[in-house]
Coordinates of C-alpha atoms and ligand atoms in Angstrom, one line a residue:
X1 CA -15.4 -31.6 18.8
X2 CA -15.8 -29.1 15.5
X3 CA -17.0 -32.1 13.8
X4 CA -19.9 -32.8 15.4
X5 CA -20.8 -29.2 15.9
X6 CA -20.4 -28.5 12.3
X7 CA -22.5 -32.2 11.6
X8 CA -25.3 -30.4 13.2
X9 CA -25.0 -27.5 11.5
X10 CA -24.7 -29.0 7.6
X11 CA -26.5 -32.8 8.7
X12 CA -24.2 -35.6 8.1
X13 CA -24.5 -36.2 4.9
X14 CA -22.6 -32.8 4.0
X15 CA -19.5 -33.2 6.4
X16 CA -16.1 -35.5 5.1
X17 CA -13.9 -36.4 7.8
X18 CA -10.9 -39.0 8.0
X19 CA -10.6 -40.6 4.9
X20 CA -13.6 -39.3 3.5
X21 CA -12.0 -36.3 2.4
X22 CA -10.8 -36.2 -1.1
X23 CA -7.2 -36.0 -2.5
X24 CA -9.5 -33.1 -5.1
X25 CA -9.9 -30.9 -1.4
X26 CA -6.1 -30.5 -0.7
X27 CA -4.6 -28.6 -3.3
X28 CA -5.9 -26.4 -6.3
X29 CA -4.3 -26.3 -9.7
X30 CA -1.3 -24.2 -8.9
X31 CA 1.9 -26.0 -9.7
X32 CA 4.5 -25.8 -7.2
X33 CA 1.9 -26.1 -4.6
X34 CA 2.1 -28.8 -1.4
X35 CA -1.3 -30.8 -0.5
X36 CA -2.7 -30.4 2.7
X37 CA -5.2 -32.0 4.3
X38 CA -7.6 -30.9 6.2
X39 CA -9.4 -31.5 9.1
X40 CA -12.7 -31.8 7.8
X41 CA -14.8 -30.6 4.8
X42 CA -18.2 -29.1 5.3
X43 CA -20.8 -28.3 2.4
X44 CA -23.3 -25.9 3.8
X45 CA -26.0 -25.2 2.2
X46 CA -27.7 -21.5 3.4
X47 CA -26.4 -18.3 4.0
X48 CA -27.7 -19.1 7.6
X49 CA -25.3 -22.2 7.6
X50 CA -22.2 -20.5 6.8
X51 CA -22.8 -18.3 9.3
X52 CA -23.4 -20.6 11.5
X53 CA -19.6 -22.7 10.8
X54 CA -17.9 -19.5 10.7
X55 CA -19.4 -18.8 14.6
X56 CA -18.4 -22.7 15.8
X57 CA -14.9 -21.8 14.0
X58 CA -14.5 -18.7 16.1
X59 CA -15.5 -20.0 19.1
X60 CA -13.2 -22.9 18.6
X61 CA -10.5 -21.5 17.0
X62 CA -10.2 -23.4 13.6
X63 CA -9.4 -21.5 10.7
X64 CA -11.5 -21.6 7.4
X65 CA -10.9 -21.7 3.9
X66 CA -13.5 -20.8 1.5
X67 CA -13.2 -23.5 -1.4
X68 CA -15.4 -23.0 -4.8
X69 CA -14.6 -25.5 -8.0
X70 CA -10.4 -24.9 -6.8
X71 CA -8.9 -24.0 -10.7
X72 CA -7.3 -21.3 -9.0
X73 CA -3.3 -21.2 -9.3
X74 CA -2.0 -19.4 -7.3
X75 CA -3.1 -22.2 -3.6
X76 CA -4.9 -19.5 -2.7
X77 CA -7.9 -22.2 -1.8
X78 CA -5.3 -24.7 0.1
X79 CA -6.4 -25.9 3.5
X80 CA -4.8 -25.0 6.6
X81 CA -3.3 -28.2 8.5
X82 CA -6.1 -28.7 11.4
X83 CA -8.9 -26.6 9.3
X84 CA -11.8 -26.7 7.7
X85 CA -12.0 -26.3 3.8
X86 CA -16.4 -24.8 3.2
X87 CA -17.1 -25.9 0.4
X88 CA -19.7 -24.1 -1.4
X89 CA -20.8 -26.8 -4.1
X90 CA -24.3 -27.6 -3.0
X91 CA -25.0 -23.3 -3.0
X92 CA -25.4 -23.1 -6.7
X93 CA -28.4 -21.5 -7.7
X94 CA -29.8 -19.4 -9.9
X95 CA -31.8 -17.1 -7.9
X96 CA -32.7 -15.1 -10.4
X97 CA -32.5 -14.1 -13.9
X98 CA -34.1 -10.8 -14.1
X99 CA -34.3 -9.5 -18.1
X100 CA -35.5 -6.0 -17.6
X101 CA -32.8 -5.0 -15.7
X102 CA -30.1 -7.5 -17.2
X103 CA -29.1 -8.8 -14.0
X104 CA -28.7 -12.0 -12.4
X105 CA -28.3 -13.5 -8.8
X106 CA -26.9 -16.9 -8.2
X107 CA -25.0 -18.4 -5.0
X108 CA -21.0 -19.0 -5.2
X109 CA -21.0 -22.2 -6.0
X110 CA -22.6 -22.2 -9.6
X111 CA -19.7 -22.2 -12.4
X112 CA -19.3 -20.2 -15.1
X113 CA -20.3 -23.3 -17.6
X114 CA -23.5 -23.6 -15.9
X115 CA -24.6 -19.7 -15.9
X116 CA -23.3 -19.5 -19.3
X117 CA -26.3 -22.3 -20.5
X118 CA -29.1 -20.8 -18.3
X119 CA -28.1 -17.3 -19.9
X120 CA -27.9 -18.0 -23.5
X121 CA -32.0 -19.2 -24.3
X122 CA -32.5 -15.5 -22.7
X123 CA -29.7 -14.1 -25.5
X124 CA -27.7 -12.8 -22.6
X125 CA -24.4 -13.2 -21.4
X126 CA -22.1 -13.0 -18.3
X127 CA -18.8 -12.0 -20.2
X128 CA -16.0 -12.5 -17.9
X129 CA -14.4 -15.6 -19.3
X130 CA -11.0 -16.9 -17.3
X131 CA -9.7 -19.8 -19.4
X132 CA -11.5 -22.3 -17.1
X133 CA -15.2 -22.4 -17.3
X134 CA -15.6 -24.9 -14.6
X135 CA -14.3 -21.8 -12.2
X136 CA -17.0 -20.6 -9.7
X137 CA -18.8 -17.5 -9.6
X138 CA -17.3 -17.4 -5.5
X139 CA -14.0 -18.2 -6.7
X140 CA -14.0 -15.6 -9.8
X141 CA -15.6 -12.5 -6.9
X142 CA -12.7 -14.2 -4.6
X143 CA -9.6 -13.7 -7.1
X144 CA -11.7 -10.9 -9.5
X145 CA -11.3 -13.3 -12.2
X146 CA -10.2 -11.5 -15.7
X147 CA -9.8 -13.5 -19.3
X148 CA -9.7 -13.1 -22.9
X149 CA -12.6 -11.1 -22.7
X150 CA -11.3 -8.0 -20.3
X151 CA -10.5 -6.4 -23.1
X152 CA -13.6 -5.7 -24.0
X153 CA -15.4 -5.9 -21.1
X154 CA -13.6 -5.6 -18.0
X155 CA -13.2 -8.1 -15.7
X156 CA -15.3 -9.9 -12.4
X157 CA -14.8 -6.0 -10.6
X158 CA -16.7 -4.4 -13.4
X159 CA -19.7 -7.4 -13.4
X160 CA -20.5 -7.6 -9.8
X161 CA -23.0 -5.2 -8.8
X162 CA -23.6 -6.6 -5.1
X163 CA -22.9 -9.3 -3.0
X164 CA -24.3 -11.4 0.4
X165 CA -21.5 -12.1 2.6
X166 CA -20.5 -13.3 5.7
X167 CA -18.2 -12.1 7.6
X168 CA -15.2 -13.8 10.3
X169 CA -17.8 -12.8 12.8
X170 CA -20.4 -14.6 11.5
X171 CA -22.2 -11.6 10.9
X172 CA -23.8 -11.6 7.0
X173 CA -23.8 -7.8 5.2
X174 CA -25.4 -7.1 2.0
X175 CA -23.8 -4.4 -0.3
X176 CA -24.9 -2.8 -3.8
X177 CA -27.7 -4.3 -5.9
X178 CA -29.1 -4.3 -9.3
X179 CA -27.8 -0.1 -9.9
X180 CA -24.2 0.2 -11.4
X181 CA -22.8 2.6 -8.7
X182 CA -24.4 4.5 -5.4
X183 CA -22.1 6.6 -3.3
X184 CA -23.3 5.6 -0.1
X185 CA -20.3 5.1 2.7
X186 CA -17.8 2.5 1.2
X187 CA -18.1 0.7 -1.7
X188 CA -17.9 -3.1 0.7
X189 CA -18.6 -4.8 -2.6
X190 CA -15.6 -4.1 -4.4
X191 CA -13.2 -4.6 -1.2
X192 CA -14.3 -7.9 -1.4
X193 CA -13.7 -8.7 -4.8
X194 CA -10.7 -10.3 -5.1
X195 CA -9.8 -10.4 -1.5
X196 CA -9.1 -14.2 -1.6
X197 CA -11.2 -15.6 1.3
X198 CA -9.4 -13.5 3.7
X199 CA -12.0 -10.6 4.2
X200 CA -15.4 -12.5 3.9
X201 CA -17.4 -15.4 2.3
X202 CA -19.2 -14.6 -0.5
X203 CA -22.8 -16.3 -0.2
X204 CA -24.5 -14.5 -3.5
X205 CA -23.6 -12.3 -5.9
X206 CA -25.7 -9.7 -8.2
X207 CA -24.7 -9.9 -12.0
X208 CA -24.4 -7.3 -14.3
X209 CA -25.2 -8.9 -17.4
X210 CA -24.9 -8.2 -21.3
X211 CA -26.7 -8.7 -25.0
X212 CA -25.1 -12.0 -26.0
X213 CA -23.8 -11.2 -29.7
X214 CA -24.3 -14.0 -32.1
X215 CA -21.4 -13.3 -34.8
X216 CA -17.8 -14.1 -34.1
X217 CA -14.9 -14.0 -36.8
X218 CA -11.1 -15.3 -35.5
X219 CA -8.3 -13.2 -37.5
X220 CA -4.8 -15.1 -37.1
X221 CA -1.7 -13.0 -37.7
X222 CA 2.0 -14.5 -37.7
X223 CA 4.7 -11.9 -36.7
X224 CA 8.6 -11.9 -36.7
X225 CA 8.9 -11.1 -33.7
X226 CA 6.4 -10.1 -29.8
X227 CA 7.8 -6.9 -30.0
X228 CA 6.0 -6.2 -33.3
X229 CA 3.3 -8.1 -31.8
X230 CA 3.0 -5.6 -28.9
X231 CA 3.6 -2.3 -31.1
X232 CA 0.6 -3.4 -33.1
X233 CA -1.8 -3.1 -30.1
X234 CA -2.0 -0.3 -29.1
X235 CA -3.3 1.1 -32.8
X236 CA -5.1 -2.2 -32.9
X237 CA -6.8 -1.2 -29.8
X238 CA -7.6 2.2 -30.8
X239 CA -8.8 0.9 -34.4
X240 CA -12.5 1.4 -33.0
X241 CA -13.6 -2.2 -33.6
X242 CA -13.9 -3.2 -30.0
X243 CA -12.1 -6.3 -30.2
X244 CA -13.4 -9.1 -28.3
X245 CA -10.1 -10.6 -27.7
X246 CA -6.1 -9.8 -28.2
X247 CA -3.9 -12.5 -27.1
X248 CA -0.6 -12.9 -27.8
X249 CA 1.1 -16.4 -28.2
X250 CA 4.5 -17.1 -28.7
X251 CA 6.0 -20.0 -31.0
X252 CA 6.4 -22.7 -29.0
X253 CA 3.4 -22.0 -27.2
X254 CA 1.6 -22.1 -30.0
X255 CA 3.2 -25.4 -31.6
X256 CA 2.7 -26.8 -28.0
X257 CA -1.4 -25.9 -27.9
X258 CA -2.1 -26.6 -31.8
X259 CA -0.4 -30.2 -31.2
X260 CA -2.1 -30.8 -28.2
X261 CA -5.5 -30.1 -29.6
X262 CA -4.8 -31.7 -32.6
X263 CA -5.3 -28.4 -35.2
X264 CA -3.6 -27.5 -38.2
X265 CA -4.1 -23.8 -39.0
X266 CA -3.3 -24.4 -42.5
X267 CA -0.3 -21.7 -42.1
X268 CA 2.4 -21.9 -45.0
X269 CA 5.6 -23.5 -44.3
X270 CA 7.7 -20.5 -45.4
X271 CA 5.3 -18.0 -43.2
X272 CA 5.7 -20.2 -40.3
X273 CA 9.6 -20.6 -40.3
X274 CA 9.5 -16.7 -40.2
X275 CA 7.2 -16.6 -37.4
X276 CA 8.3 -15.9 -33.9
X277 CA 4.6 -15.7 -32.4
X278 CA 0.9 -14.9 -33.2
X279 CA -1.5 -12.5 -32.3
X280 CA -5.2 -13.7 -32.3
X281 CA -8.0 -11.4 -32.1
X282 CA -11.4 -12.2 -32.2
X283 CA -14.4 -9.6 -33.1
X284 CA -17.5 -9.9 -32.5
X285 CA -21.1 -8.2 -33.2
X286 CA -24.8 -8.5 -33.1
X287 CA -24.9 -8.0 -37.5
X288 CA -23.2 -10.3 -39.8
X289 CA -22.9 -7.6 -42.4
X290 CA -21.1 -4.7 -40.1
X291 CA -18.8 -8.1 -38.8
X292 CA -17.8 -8.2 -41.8
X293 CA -16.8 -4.5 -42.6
X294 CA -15.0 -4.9 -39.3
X295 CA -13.0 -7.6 -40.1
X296 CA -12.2 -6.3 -43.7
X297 CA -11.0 -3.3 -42.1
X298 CA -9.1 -4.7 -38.9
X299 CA -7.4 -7.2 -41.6
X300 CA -5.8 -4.5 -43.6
X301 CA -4.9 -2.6 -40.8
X302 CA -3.0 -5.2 -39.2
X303 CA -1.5 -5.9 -42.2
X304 CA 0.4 -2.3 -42.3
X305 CA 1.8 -2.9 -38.4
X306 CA 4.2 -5.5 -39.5
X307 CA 2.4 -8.8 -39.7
X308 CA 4.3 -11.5 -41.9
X309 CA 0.3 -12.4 -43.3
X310 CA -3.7 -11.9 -41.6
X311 CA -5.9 -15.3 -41.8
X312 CA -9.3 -15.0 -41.2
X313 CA -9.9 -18.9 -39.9
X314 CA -13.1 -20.7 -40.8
X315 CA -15.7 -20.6 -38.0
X316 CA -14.6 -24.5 -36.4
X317 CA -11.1 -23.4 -36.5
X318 CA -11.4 -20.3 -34.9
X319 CA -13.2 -22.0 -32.3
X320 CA -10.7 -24.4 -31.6
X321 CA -7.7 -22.1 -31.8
X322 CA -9.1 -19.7 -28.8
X323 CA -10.2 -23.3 -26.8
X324 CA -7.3 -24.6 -27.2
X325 CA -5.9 -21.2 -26.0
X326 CA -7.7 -21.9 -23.0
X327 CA -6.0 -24.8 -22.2
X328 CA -2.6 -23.4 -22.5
X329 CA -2.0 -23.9 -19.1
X330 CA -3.2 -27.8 -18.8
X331 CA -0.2 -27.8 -22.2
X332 CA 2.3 -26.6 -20.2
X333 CA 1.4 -28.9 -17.0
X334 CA 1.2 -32.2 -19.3
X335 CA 4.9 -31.0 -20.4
X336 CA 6.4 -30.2 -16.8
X337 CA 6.2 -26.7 -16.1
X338 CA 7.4 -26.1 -12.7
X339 CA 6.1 -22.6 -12.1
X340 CA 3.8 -20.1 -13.8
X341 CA 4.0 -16.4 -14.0
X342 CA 1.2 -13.8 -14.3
X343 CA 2.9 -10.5 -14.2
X344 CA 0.3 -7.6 -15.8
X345 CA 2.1 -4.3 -17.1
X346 CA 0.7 -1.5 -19.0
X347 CA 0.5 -3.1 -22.2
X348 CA 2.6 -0.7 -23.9
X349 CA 5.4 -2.4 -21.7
X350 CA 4.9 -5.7 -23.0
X351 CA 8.2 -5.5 -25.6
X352 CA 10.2 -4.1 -22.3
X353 CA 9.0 -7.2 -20.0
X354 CA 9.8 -9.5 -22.4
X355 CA 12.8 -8.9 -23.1
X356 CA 13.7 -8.8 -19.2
X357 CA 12.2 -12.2 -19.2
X358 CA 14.4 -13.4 -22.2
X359 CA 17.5 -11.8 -20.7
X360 CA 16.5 -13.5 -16.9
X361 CA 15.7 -16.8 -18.5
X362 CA 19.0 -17.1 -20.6
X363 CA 21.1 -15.7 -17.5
X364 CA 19.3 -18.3 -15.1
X365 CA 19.6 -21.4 -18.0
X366 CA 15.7 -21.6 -17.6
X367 CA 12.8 -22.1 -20.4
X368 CA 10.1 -19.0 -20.3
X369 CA 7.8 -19.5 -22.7
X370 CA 4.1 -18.0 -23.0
X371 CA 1.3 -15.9 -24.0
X372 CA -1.1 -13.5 -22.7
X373 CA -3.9 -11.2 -22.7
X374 CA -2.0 -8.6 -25.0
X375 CA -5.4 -6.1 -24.8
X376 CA -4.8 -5.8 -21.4
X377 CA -1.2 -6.1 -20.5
X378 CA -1.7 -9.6 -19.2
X379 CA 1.5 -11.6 -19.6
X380 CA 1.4 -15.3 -18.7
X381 CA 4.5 -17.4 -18.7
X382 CA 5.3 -20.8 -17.9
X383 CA 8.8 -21.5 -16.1
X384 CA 10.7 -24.5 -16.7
X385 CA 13.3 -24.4 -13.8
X386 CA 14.1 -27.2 -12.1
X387 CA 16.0 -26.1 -8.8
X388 CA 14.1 -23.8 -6.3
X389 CA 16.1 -21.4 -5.7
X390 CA 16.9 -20.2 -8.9
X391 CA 13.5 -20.1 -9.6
X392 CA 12.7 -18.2 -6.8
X393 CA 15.0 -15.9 -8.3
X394 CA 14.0 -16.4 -12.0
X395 CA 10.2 -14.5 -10.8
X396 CA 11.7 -12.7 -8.3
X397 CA 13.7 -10.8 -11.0
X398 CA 10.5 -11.1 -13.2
X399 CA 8.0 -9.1 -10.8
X400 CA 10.4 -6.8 -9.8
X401 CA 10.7 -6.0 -13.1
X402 CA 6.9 -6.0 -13.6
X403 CA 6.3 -3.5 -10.4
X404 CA 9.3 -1.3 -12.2
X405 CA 7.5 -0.8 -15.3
X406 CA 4.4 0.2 -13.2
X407 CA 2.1 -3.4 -13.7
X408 CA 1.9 -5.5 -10.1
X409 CA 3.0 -9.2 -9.4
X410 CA -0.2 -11.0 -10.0
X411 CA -2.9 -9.7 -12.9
X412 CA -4.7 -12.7 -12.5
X413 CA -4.5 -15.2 -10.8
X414 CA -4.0 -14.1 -7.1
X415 CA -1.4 -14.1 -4.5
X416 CA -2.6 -17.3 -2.8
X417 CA -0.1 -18.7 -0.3
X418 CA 2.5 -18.9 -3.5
X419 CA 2.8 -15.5 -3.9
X420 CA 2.5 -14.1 0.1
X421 CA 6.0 -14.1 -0.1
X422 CA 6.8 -12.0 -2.8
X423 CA 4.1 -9.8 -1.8
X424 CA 6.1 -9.1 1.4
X425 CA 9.0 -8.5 0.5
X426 CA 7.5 -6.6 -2.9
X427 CA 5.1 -4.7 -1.7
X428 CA 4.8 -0.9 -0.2
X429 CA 5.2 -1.5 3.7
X430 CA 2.7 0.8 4.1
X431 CA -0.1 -0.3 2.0
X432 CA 0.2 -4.0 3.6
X433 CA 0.1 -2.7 6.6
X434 CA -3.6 -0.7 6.0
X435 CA -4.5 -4.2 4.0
X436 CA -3.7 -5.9 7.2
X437 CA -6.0 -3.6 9.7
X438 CA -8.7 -4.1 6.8
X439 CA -8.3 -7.8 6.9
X440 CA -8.4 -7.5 11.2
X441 CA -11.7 -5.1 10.4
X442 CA -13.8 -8.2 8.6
X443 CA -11.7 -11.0 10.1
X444 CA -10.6 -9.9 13.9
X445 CA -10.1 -13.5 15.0
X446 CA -8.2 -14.3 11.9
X447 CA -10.0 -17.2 10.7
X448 CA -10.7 -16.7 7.2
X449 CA -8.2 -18.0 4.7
X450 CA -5.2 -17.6 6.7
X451 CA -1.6 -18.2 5.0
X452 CA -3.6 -16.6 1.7
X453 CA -2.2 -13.3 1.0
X454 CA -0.5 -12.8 4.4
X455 CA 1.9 -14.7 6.1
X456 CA 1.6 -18.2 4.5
X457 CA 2.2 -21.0 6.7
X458 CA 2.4 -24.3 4.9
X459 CA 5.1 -25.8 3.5
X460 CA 5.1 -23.5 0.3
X461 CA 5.0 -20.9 2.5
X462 CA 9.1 -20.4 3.5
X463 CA 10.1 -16.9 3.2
X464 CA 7.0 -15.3 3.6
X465 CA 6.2 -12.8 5.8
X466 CA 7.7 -11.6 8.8
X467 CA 7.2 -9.4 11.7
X468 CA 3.1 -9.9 11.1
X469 CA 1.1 -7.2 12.9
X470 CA -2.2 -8.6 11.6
X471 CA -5.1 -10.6 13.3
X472 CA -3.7 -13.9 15.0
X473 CA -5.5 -16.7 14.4
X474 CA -7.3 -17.4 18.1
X475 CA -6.4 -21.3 19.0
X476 CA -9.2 -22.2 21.2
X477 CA -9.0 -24.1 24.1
X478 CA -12.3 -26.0 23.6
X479 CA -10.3 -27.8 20.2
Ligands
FAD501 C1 -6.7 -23.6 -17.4 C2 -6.9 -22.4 -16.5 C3 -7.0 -21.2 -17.0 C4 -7.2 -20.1 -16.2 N1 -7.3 -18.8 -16.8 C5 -7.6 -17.7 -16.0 C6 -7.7 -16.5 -16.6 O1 -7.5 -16.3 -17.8 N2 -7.9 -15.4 -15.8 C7 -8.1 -15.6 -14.5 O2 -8.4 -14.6 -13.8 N3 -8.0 -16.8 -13.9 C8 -7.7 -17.9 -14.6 N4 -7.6 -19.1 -14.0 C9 -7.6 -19.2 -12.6 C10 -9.0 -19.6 -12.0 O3 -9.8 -20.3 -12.9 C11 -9.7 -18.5 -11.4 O4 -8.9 -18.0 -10.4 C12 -11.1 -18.8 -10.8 O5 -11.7 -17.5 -10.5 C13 -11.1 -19.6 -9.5 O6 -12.4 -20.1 -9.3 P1 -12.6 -21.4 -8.4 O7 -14.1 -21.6 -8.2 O8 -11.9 -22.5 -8.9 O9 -11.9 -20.9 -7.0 P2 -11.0 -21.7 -6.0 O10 -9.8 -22.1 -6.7 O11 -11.8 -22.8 -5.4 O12 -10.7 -20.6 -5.0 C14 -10.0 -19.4 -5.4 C15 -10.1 -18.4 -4.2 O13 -11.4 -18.0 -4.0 C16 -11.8 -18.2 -2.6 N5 -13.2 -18.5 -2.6 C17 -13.9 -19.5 -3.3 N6 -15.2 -19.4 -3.1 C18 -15.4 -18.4 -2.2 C19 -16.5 -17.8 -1.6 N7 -17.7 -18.2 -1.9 N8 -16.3 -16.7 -0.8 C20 -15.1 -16.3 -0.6 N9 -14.0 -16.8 -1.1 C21 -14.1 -17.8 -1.9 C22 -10.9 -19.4 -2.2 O14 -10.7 -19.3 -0.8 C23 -9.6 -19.0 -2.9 O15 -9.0 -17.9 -2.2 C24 -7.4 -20.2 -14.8 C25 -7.3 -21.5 -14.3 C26 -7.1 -22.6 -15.1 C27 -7.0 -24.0 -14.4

């Protein structure tokens, strides 16, 4: 039995079986996702360990998904029916905090929260923020986690320097380390990033890390409508002030996070029945005094592209406008969104998305509302659309559009099993087909994540793909 050979591998203690495994290990937080339960969960706790499960699972034939704190939306970390979810919670370490060379190591299970506190004492910071700080570092290098702050700084690609791994042979590889770039054979690092479980499991990750600046100032700016919004960025983003953040918000997005958190913004009645959505942008800078000049400047600016008014908020407030931006997405679950949508275009294409999605959601009788990452391009909409197949056609219409205006289907938050569908069908043949023999080139049993990316098999997966000429997974006749 896998049980008992993983129980020896992990110890008892660090093995759920039966009813021992959680309702939490079925599922992540995507929202049209199905639970499924696995056959066991295993918390390892050494590089040497996963290794070791990802051998028994070969030699056995159970497949294995790679679980971290599962925030991710897209059921890219939901269990296959008869597998193993590895759960990487007891590998969360800091390994290493190392100042000179602003750089730090920890295992995949540490969360963003948790790094965040260990870095700021040393007045350093790990700036790649996705809205949900209880997110692991192994789940952000799985789905290159992006955020508020890619604007600025990039996103989970441009921050990991190197990474342990293991591999679906149970083999471990290091690749890079504390440099920013070698050209030494292929970059093994960056293949992995945000390859979903599918390639390899991340067992540690090398930082790149940044001076933590101590002054922030919100600016708040109500616009008639998100196509002024998005013609403001671009000279926004060329203004030369670095802006920490951009996002866009719509109307009702915005009335639905302000009331959920409970804050009023102090915007005039007569400046908010004008508004059809907000931009945010937050600066930031090591010097109060040049902050300042900054936000001077960026204010009057923004008040030449269009903007109905510019608020600088007070300190709290701007706080609790971009937190309860982050929670956006917890708003539109509490209120019944069935599906969410994380098309990225070039953000110059924002004003031509949206109005496809305002034309699809009026032709379809469905409720699109959102915001997004408007630095970047990253759109994010909730989809209120009660029957299935319309709203498979609703985002099939959506990322078709996205892919048309050169952006791809997911900016964010992965393909998963939800999106292995559209990928197929979406997708250049060819390029799937070279993803596939890379998958079969770190995976050849095909036992890592399967269903995530390629070919989903659980319930959520109908109409995915077809005609599969990558890795089967090996069923093992020792099961
Ligand atoms: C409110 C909210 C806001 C969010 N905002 C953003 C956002 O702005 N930007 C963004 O990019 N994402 C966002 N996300 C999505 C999510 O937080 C990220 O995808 C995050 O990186 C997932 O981390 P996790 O630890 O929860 O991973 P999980 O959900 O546990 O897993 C995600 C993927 O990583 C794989 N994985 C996990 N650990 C490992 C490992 N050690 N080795 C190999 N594979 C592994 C899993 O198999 C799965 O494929 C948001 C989520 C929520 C709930």
């Amino acid at each position: 039995m896998i049980e008992d050979l993983l129980a020896t591998i992990v110890g008892v203690d660090h093995i759920d079986v039966g009813d021992q495994i959680s309702e939490d290990a079925t599922h992540d937080e995507s929202l049209d996702g199905v639970p499924v339960r696995p056959r066991a969960v295993v918390r390892p706790g050494s590089t040497e360990e996963v290794a070791a499960i990802v051998r028994a699972a070969v030699v056995e034939g159970i497949p294995l998904t790679p679980r971290g704190s599962g925030t991710g939306l897209s059921g890219a970390c939901t269990p296959v029916a008869g597998g193993v979810v590895v759960s990487f919670e007891r590998m969360n370490r800091i390994l290493e905090i190392d100042t000179d060379n602003h750089v730090a190591v920890v295992e995949p299970g540490l969360t963003l929260a948790e790094l965040d506190a260990a870095l700021a004492p040393h007045r350093l910071i790990y700036p790649v923020f996705p809205g949900e700080q209880s997110a692991s570092l192994g789940g952000n290098v799985a789905t290159n986690a992006g955020g508020m702050r890619a604007v600025k700084y990039g996103v989970t690609r441009h921050h990991v320097l190197g990474i342990e791994a293991v591999l679906g042979t149970g083999d471990v590889i290091s690749a890079g380390g504390k440099f920013v770039k070698s050209t030494s054979g292929y970059d093994l690092t960056q293949l992995v990033i945000g390859s979903e479980g599918t390639l390899a499991m991340v067992t540690r990750a090398t930082l790149r890390l940044h001076p933590r600046p101590e002054f922030h100032t919100t600016l708040l700016a109500p616009f008639p409508t998100i196509q002024a919004i998005a013609s403001a960025v671009p000279p926004i983003a060329a203004s030369g002030v670095g802006p920490l953040m951009v996002e866009y918000i719509d109307l009702v997005s915005m009335a639905g996070i302000t009331a959920n958190a409970g804050i009023d913004l102090g915007i005039p009645a007569e400046i908010k029945e004008a508004a059809l959505a907000y931009l945010v942008i937050v600066l930031e800078n090591h010097d109060p005094t040049r902050l300042e000049e900054d936000t001077e400047a960026l204010a009057g600016q923004i008040a030449g592209l269009g903007s109905l008014d510019v608020y600088v908020l007070p300190d709290q407030a701007g706080t609790q406008l971009i937190a309860a931006r982050e929670k956006a997405f917890w708003a539109s679950k509490a209120n019944g969104a069935d599906d969410i949508v994380d098309v990225v275009v070039p953000r110059a294409s924002i004003p031509s998305f949206l109005d496809r999605v305002s034309e699809r959601a009026a032709a379809t009788s469905s409720l699109v509302i959102g915001c997004g990452h408007a630095g970047d391009g990253n759109v994010h909409l909730s989809v209120w659309q009660p029957d299935p197949d319309v709203r498979h056609t609703l985002l099939h219409d959506l990322m078709t559009s996205g892919l048309a205006l050169g952006g791809a289907i997911s900016g964010e938050h992965g393909i998963g099993t939800q999106k292995a569908g559209f990928l197929a069908e979406l997708e250049d043949p060819v390029k799937l087909d070279l993803m596939r023999r890379i998958k079969a080139a770190f995976d050849p049993h095909g036992i890592l994540n399967p269903g995530t990316v390629f070919d989903p098999v659980g319930p959520s997966g109908a109409g995915g793909a077809t005609g599969a000429t990558g890795p089967a997974l090996v069923t093992g006749a020792g099961r």
